[in-house]
PDB file of C-alpha atoms in Angstrom:
ATOM      1  CA  UNK A  14      19.017  33.903 -14.188  1.00 61.00           C
ATOM      2  CA  UNK A  15      16.143  31.679 -13.081  1.00 77.00           C
ATOM      3  CA  UNK A  16      17.366  30.210  -9.790  1.00 89.00           C
ATOM      4  CA  UNK A  17      15.149  27.195  -9.213  1.00 93.00           C
ATOM      5  CA  UNK A  18      16.915  26.176  -6.002  1.00 95.00           C
ATOM      6  CA  UNK A  19      16.207  29.468  -4.265  1.00 94.00           C
ATOM      7  CA  UNK A  20      12.674  29.598  -5.626  1.00 94.00           C
ATOM      8  CA  UNK A  21      11.821  26.158  -4.239  1.00 96.00           C
ATOM      9  CA  UNK A  22      13.879  26.272  -1.035  1.00 95.00           C
ATOM     10  CA  UNK A  23      10.755  26.506   1.109  1.00 96.00           C
ATOM     11  CA  UNK A  24       9.953  22.918   0.107  1.00 97.00           C
ATOM     12  CA  UNK A  25      13.470  21.508   0.572  1.00 97.00           C
ATOM     13  CA  UNK A  26      12.552  19.154   3.427  1.00 96.00           C
ATOM     14  CA  UNK A  27      10.388  17.016   1.155  1.00 96.00           C
ATOM     15  CA  UNK A  28      11.691  17.746  -2.330  1.00 97.00           C
ATOM     16  CA  UNK A  29      14.947  17.242  -4.167  1.00 97.00           C
ATOM     17  CA  UNK A  30      16.446  17.073  -7.640  1.00 97.00           C
ATOM     18  CA  UNK A  31      17.347  14.095  -9.823  1.00 97.00           C
ATOM     19  CA  UNK A  32      21.062  14.807  -9.579  1.00 97.00           C
ATOM     20  CA  UNK A  33      23.487  12.588  -7.689  1.00 97.00           C
ATOM     21  CA  UNK A  34      27.225  12.429  -7.049  1.00 97.00           C
ATOM     22  CA  UNK A  35      29.208   9.200  -6.993  1.00 97.00           C
ATOM     23  CA  UNK A  36      32.322   8.284  -5.036  1.00 96.00           C
ATOM     24  CA  UNK A  37      33.434   6.146  -7.960  1.00 97.00           C
ATOM     25  CA  UNK A  38      35.866   7.398 -10.577  1.00 97.00           C
ATOM     26  CA  UNK A  39      33.526   6.239 -13.350  1.00 97.00           C
ATOM     27  CA  UNK A  40      30.534   8.033 -11.817  1.00 96.00           C
ATOM     28  CA  UNK A  41      28.463   4.863 -11.545  1.00 97.00           C
ATOM     29  CA  UNK A  42      26.250   3.805  -8.633  1.00 97.00           C
ATOM     30  CA  UNK A  43      26.788   0.102  -7.985  1.00 96.00           C
ATOM     31  CA  UNK A  44      26.096  -0.001  -4.234  1.00 95.00           C
ATOM     32  CA  UNK A  45      25.253   2.178  -1.233  1.00 93.00           C
ATOM     33  CA  UNK A  46      28.840   3.277  -0.641  1.00 93.00           C
ATOM     34  CA  UNK A  47      28.975   4.917  -4.069  1.00 96.00           C
ATOM     35  CA  UNK A  48      26.357   7.529  -3.179  1.00 96.00           C
ATOM     36  CA  UNK A  49      27.459  10.948  -1.909  1.00 95.00           C
ATOM     37  CA  UNK A  50      24.831  12.026   0.616  1.00 90.00           C
ATOM     38  CA  UNK A  51      25.432  15.752   0.989  1.00 89.00           C
ATOM     39  CA  UNK A  52      25.457  17.568  -2.331  1.00 93.00           C
ATOM     40  CA  UNK A  53      25.769  21.260  -3.043  1.00 94.00           C
ATOM     41  CA  UNK A  54      22.961  21.423  -5.586  1.00 95.00           C
ATOM     42  CA  UNK A  55      23.718  25.051  -6.376  1.00 93.00           C
ATOM     43  CA  UNK A  56      26.642  23.971  -8.565  1.00 95.00           C
ATOM     44  CA  UNK A  57      24.179  22.008 -10.699  1.00 94.00           C
ATOM     45  CA  UNK A  58      21.714  24.848 -11.164  1.00 94.00           C
ATOM     46  CA  UNK A  59      22.165  24.829 -14.939  1.00 92.00           C
ATOM     47  CA  UNK A  60      21.398  21.087 -15.025  1.00 91.00           C
ATOM     48  CA  UNK A  61      18.117  21.355 -13.146  1.00 93.00           C
ATOM     49  CA  UNK A  62      15.702  20.987 -16.004  1.00 81.00           C
ATOM     50  CA  UNK A  63      12.801  23.330 -16.199  1.00 73.00           C
ATOM     51  CA  UNK A  64      10.639  20.641 -17.735  1.00 85.00           C
ATOM     52  CA  UNK A  65       7.164  19.399 -16.980  1.00 93.00           C
ATOM     53  CA  UNK A  66       8.453  16.033 -15.718  1.00 96.00           C
ATOM     54  CA  UNK A  67       8.466  15.396 -11.961  1.00 98.00           C
ATOM     55  CA  UNK A  68       9.248  12.262  -9.957  1.00 98.00           C
ATOM     56  CA  UNK A  69       6.794  11.559  -7.145  1.00 98.00           C
ATOM     57  CA  UNK A  70       7.176   8.948  -4.402  1.00 98.00           C
ATOM     58  CA  UNK A  71       4.787   8.063  -1.583  1.00 97.00           C
ATOM     59  CA  UNK A  72       5.699   9.843   1.669  1.00 96.00           C
ATOM     60  CA  UNK A  73       8.677  10.390   3.981  1.00 94.00           C
ATOM     61  CA  UNK A  74       9.684   7.441   6.131  1.00 91.00           C
ATOM     62  CA  UNK A  75       9.836   7.549   9.902  1.00 93.00           C
ATOM     63  CA  UNK A  76       7.626   6.987  12.913  1.00 96.00           C
ATOM     64  CA  UNK A  77       3.983   7.839  12.347  1.00 97.00           C
ATOM     65  CA  UNK A  78       2.427  10.316  14.791  1.00 97.00           C
ATOM     66  CA  UNK A  79      -1.253  10.936  14.136  1.00 97.00           C
ATOM     67  CA  UNK A  80      -1.361  14.317  15.857  1.00 97.00           C
ATOM     68  CA  UNK A  81       1.620  15.566  13.858  1.00 97.00           C
ATOM     69  CA  UNK A  82       0.148  14.049  10.706  1.00 97.00           C
ATOM     70  CA  UNK A  83      -3.006  16.120  11.152  1.00 97.00           C
ATOM     71  CA  UNK A  84      -0.823  19.258  11.080  1.00 97.00           C
ATOM     72  CA  UNK A  85       1.214  18.185   8.053  1.00 97.00           C
ATOM     73  CA  UNK A  86       2.233  20.693   5.401  1.00 97.00           C
ATOM     74  CA  UNK A  87       4.419  20.568   2.308  1.00 97.00           C
ATOM     75  CA  UNK A  88       5.914  23.971   3.059  1.00 96.00           C
ATOM     76  CA  UNK A  89       8.906  22.938   5.145  1.00 94.00           C
ATOM     77  CA  UNK A  90      12.466  24.102   4.619  1.00 93.00           C
ATOM     78  CA  UNK A  91      15.325  21.857   5.720  1.00 92.00           C
ATOM     79  CA  UNK A  92      18.157  24.190   6.699  1.00 89.00           C
ATOM     80  CA  UNK A  93      20.566  21.486   7.889  1.00 90.00           C
ATOM     81  CA  UNK A  94      20.332  19.063   4.949  1.00 92.00           C
ATOM     82  CA  UNK A  95      18.176  20.648   2.262  1.00 94.00           C
ATOM     83  CA  UNK A  96      17.109  18.474  -0.656  1.00 96.00           C
ATOM     84  CA  UNK A  97      18.255  15.233   1.050  1.00 95.00           C
ATOM     85  CA  UNK A  98      15.178  13.208   0.046  1.00 95.00           C
ATOM     86  CA  UNK A  99      16.124  10.429  -2.425  1.00 96.00           C
ATOM     87  CA  UNK A 100      19.809  11.021  -1.611  1.00 95.00           C
ATOM     88  CA  UNK A 101      20.492   8.835   1.410  1.00 91.00           C
ATOM     89  CA  UNK A 102      22.755   5.898   2.162  1.00 89.00           C
ATOM     90  CA  UNK A 103      21.253   2.947   4.013  1.00 81.00           C
ATOM     91  CA  UNK A 104      18.257   0.694   3.640  1.00 78.00           C
ATOM     92  CA  UNK A 105      16.555   3.104   1.232  1.00 86.00           C
ATOM     93  CA  UNK A 106      18.591   1.863  -1.770  1.00 95.00           C
ATOM     94  CA  UNK A 107      18.529   5.375  -3.253  1.00 96.00           C
ATOM     95  CA  UNK A 108      21.656   4.485  -5.222  1.00 97.00           C
ATOM     96  CA  UNK A 109      19.508   2.328  -7.523  1.00 97.00           C
ATOM     97  CA  UNK A 110      17.339   5.309  -8.403  1.00 98.00           C
ATOM     98  CA  UNK A 111      20.475   7.365  -9.036  1.00 98.00           C
ATOM     99  CA  UNK A 112      21.796   4.750 -11.464  1.00 98.00           C
ATOM    100  CA  UNK A 113      18.386   4.414 -13.117  1.00 98.00           C
ATOM    101  CA  UNK A 114      18.067   8.126 -13.915  1.00 98.00           C
ATOM    102  CA  UNK A 115      21.746   8.712 -14.664  1.00 97.00           C
ATOM    103  CA  UNK A 116      22.251   9.596 -18.323  1.00 96.00           C
ATOM    104  CA  UNK A 117      18.542   9.985 -19.126  1.00 96.00           C
ATOM    105  CA  UNK A 118      16.687  13.126 -20.276  1.00 95.00           C
ATOM    106  CA  UNK A 119      14.893  12.998 -16.921  1.00 97.00           C
ATOM    107  CA  UNK A 120      18.161  13.743 -15.110  1.00 97.00           C
ATOM    108  CA  UNK A 121      17.839  17.023 -13.211  1.00 97.00           C
ATOM    109  CA  UNK A 122      14.066  16.758 -12.753  1.00 97.00           C
ATOM    110  CA  UNK A 123      12.291  17.880  -9.598  1.00 97.00           C
ATOM    111  CA  UNK A 124      11.463  15.130  -7.099  1.00 98.00           C
ATOM    112  CA  UNK A 125       9.118  15.018  -4.144  1.00 98.00           C
ATOM    113  CA  UNK A 126       6.722  12.882  -2.093  1.00 98.00           C
ATOM    114  CA  UNK A 127       2.994  12.931  -2.758  1.00 98.00           C
ATOM    115  CA  UNK A 128       2.057  13.469   0.878  1.00 98.00           C
ATOM    116  CA  UNK A 129       4.229  15.023   3.631  1.00 97.00           C
ATOM    117  CA  UNK A 130       2.820  12.604   6.205  1.00 97.00           C
ATOM    118  CA  UNK A 131       5.668  10.791   7.954  1.00 96.00           C
ATOM    119  CA  UNK A 132       5.417   7.035   8.405  1.00 96.00           C
ATOM    120  CA  UNK A 133       7.199   3.898   7.240  1.00 93.00           C
ATOM    121  CA  UNK A 134       4.222   1.562   7.598  1.00 94.00           C
ATOM    122  CA  UNK A 135       2.308   1.886   4.337  1.00 92.00           C
ATOM    123  CA  UNK A 136      -0.828   0.298   5.815  1.00 95.00           C
ATOM    124  CA  UNK A 137      -0.944   2.899   8.584  1.00 97.00           C
ATOM    125  CA  UNK A 138      -0.449   5.741   6.112  1.00 97.00           C
ATOM    126  CA  UNK A 139      -3.088   4.370   3.755  1.00 96.00           C
ATOM    127  CA  UNK A 140      -5.588   4.034   6.605  1.00 97.00           C
ATOM    128  CA  UNK A 141      -4.933   7.642   7.614  1.00 98.00           C
ATOM    129  CA  UNK A 142      -5.306   8.858   4.023  1.00 97.00           C
ATOM    130  CA  UNK A 143      -8.548   6.945   3.528  1.00 96.00           C
ATOM    131  CA  UNK A 144     -10.160   8.183   6.741  1.00 97.00           C
ATOM    132  CA  UNK A 145     -13.103  10.512   6.119  1.00 97.00           C
ATOM    133  CA  UNK A 146     -11.993  12.430   9.216  1.00 97.00           C
ATOM    134  CA  UNK A 147      -8.961  13.675   7.285  1.00 98.00           C
ATOM    135  CA  UNK A 148     -10.804  14.827   4.157  1.00 97.00           C
ATOM    136  CA  UNK A 149     -10.175  18.547   4.730  1.00 97.00           C
ATOM    137  CA  UNK A 150      -6.504  17.930   5.523  1.00 98.00           C
ATOM    138  CA  UNK A 151      -6.026  15.973   2.302  1.00 97.00           C
ATOM    139  CA  UNK A 152      -7.751  18.652   0.251  1.00 97.00           C
ATOM    140  CA  UNK A 153      -5.418  21.261   1.737  1.00 98.00           C
ATOM    141  CA  UNK A 154      -2.374  19.100   1.002  1.00 98.00           C
ATOM    142  CA  UNK A 155      -3.476  18.528  -2.593  1.00 98.00           C
ATOM    143  CA  UNK A 156      -3.883  22.266  -3.091  1.00 98.00           C
ATOM    144  CA  UNK A 157      -0.438  22.756  -1.543  1.00 98.00           C
ATOM    145  CA  UNK A 158       0.981  20.216  -3.998  1.00 98.00           C
ATOM    146  CA  UNK A 159      -0.595  22.027  -6.931  1.00 98.00           C
ATOM    147  CA  UNK A 160       0.673  25.352  -5.593  1.00 98.00           C
ATOM    148  CA  UNK A 161       4.193  23.956  -5.238  1.00 98.00           C
ATOM    149  CA  UNK A 162       4.233  22.640  -8.798  1.00 97.00           C
ATOM    150  CA  UNK A 163       2.804  25.919 -10.067  1.00 97.00           C
ATOM    151  CA  UNK A 164       5.639  27.782  -8.381  1.00 96.00           C
ATOM    152  CA  UNK A 165       8.166  25.437  -9.968  1.00 95.00           C
ATOM    153  CA  UNK A 166       6.578  25.470 -13.427  1.00 95.00           C
ATOM    154  CA  UNK A 167       4.452  28.610 -13.744  1.00 94.00           C
ATOM    155  CA  UNK A 168       4.148  28.413 -17.543  1.00 93.00           C
ATOM    156  CA  UNK A 169       3.445  24.710 -17.947  1.00 94.00           C
ATOM    157  CA  UNK A 170      -0.214  23.719 -18.227  1.00 95.00           C
ATOM    158  CA  UNK A 171       0.255  19.944 -18.147  1.00 96.00           C
ATOM    159  CA  UNK A 172       2.551  18.216 -15.658  1.00 97.00           C
ATOM    160  CA  UNK A 173       3.952  14.721 -16.226  1.00 97.00           C
ATOM    161  CA  UNK A 174       4.239  12.814 -12.963  1.00 98.00           C
ATOM    162  CA  UNK A 175       6.540   9.795 -12.900  1.00 98.00           C
ATOM    163  CA  UNK A 176       5.123   7.930  -9.918  1.00 98.00           C
ATOM    164  CA  UNK A 177       7.648   5.779  -8.071  1.00 98.00           C
ATOM    165  CA  UNK A 178       5.496   2.912  -6.854  1.00 97.00           C
ATOM    166  CA  UNK A 179       1.852   1.914  -7.101  1.00 97.00           C
ATOM    167  CA  UNK A 180       0.570   3.968  -4.183  1.00 97.00           C
ATOM    168  CA  UNK A 181       1.643   7.408  -5.482  1.00 98.00           C
ATOM    169  CA  UNK A 182       0.228   6.396  -8.865  1.00 98.00           C
ATOM    170  CA  UNK A 183      -3.113   5.509  -7.269  1.00 98.00           C
ATOM    171  CA  UNK A 184      -3.106   8.704  -5.210  1.00 98.00           C
ATOM    172  CA  UNK A 185      -2.272  10.805  -8.258  1.00 98.00           C
ATOM    173  CA  UNK A 186      -5.177   9.269 -10.106  1.00 98.00           C
ATOM    174  CA  UNK A 187      -7.576   9.729  -7.198  1.00 97.00           C
ATOM    175  CA  UNK A 188      -6.537  13.136  -5.900  1.00 97.00           C
ATOM    176  CA  UNK A 189      -5.265  14.859  -9.062  1.00 98.00           C
ATOM    177  CA  UNK A 190      -6.715  13.258 -12.190  1.00 97.00           C
ATOM    178  CA  UNK A 191     -10.169  12.720 -10.672  1.00 96.00           C
ATOM    179  CA  UNK A 192     -10.029  15.648  -8.274  1.00 94.00           C
ATOM    180  CA  UNK A 193     -13.060  17.846  -7.731  1.00 93.00           C
ATOM    181  CA  UNK A 194     -10.801  20.608  -6.465  1.00 96.00           C
ATOM    182  CA  UNK A 195      -9.973  23.552  -8.678  1.00 96.00           C
ATOM    183  CA  UNK A 196      -6.341  22.917  -9.581  1.00 98.00           C
ATOM    184  CA  UNK A 197      -4.065  25.229 -11.515  1.00 97.00           C
ATOM    185  CA  UNK A 198      -2.428  22.382 -13.414  1.00 97.00           C
ATOM    186  CA  UNK A 199      -3.568  19.299 -15.272  1.00 97.00           C
ATOM    187  CA  UNK A 200      -1.635  16.107 -14.623  1.00 98.00           C
ATOM    188  CA  UNK A 201      -0.618  13.115 -16.691  1.00 97.00           C
ATOM    189  CA  UNK A 202       0.626  10.158 -14.669  1.00 98.00           C
ATOM    190  CA  UNK A 203       3.017   7.296 -15.376  1.00 98.00           C
ATOM    191  CA  UNK A 204       4.098   4.349 -13.255  1.00 98.00           C
ATOM    192  CA  UNK A 205       7.622   3.178 -12.536  1.00 98.00           C
ATOM    193  CA  UNK A 206       8.315   0.495  -9.908  1.00 98.00           C
ATOM    194  CA  UNK A 207       9.744   1.389  -6.526  1.00 97.00           C
ATOM    195  CA  UNK A 208      13.341   0.414  -5.816  1.00 97.00           C
ATOM    196  CA  UNK A 209      12.714  -0.880  -2.294  1.00 94.00           C
ATOM    197  CA  UNK A 210      13.945  -4.376  -1.528  1.00 93.00           C
ATOM    198  CA  UNK A 211      10.373  -5.214  -0.567  1.00 93.00           C
ATOM    199  CA  UNK A 212       9.460  -4.696  -4.225  1.00 96.00           C
ATOM    200  CA  UNK A 213      12.024  -7.073  -5.729  1.00 97.00           C
ATOM    201  CA  UNK A 214       9.170  -9.243  -6.972  1.00 97.00           C
ATOM    202  CA  UNK A 215       7.513  -6.296  -8.665  1.00 97.00           C
ATOM    203  CA  UNK A 216      10.785  -5.270 -10.306  1.00 98.00           C
ATOM    204  CA  UNK A 217      11.267  -8.825 -11.585  1.00 98.00           C
ATOM    205  CA  UNK A 218       7.743  -8.859 -13.022  1.00 97.00           C
ATOM    206  CA  UNK A 219       8.360  -5.580 -14.842  1.00 98.00           C
ATOM    207  CA  UNK A 220      11.660  -6.912 -16.208  1.00 98.00           C
ATOM    208  CA  UNK A 221       9.955 -10.029 -17.552  1.00 98.00           C
ATOM    209  CA  UNK A 222       7.144  -7.969 -19.042  1.00 97.00           C
ATOM    210  CA  UNK A 223       9.642  -5.702 -20.814  1.00 98.00           C
ATOM    211  CA  UNK A 224      11.996  -8.515 -21.765  1.00 98.00           C
ATOM    212  CA  UNK A 225      15.010  -6.910 -20.114  1.00 98.00           C
ATOM    213  CA  UNK A 226      17.543  -7.724 -17.404  1.00 98.00           C
ATOM    214  CA  UNK A 227      16.142  -8.049 -13.886  1.00 98.00           C
ATOM    215  CA  UNK A 228      18.049  -5.011 -12.647  1.00 98.00           C
ATOM    216  CA  UNK A 229      16.196  -1.942 -11.385  1.00 98.00           C
ATOM    217  CA  UNK A 230      18.151   0.694 -13.353  1.00 98.00           C
ATOM    218  CA  UNK A 231      17.694  -1.279 -16.586  1.00 98.00           C
ATOM    219  CA  UNK A 232      13.971  -1.680 -15.961  1.00 98.00           C
ATOM    220  CA  UNK A 233      13.434   2.012 -15.222  1.00 98.00           C
ATOM    221  CA  UNK A 234      15.577   3.257 -18.104  1.00 98.00           C
ATOM    222  CA  UNK A 235      13.495   1.050 -20.410  1.00 98.00           C
ATOM    223  CA  UNK A 236      10.214   2.353 -18.992  1.00 98.00           C
ATOM    224  CA  UNK A 237      11.339   5.979 -19.233  1.00 97.00           C
ATOM    225  CA  UNK A 238      12.340   5.508 -22.870  1.00 97.00           C
ATOM    226  CA  UNK A 239       9.012   3.860 -23.597  1.00 96.00           C
ATOM    227  CA  UNK A 240       7.161   6.787 -22.013  1.00 95.00           C
ATOM    228  CA  UNK A 241       9.173   9.285 -24.065  1.00 94.00           C
ATOM    229  CA  UNK A 242       8.629   7.341 -27.286  1.00 93.00           C
ATOM    230  CA  UNK A 243       4.875   7.318 -26.760  1.00 87.00           C
ATOM    231  CA  UNK A 244       4.629  11.088 -26.326  1.00 77.00           C
TER     232      UNK A 244
END
């Protein structure tokens, strides 16, 4: 049996799977309290889709430390709470993403952040990423990303990245689509809005554009269906 969890465990500090558990009897995710934080993903092994679709967000939140950032790597195993990214209760509003992906063909997909550079201030992270002084670091991290995806999907030539937010979409375009590095995979990128409260305006704009309810899960389900229909 192809055990994807064991194969990718070395990346479990940054990555996760689009599988969630709810405290509600109906399995829905209506608010933060509905989300179960610590999941035994091994019981869902058969639901982890070996597809070429991957969700990619920006970077892990936390306090930015430039010296630590310069030593960043994707290859980090979280032994205490593996796969906890995108599965947290609190200000993150991860429950909205859970509800958005629930019941879709994308359920069970691999999820990760584009860069493993910790920092909650997007301006600080962007400045660090754009600095010419960090060019070699970024090239190494892009190659690590490609290596990680190649380990996950060794037979797939083209990878579909569902970018959660504008920044990972821009980075994917810059560092993957237009990359001068020799990558093992080719990438096709798609944008879905981020579920952060700071992006409520962006979510509303997408809802109006699509002609659907101004509710994040509805917006994302509509976008995902549109992406599938166009393939």
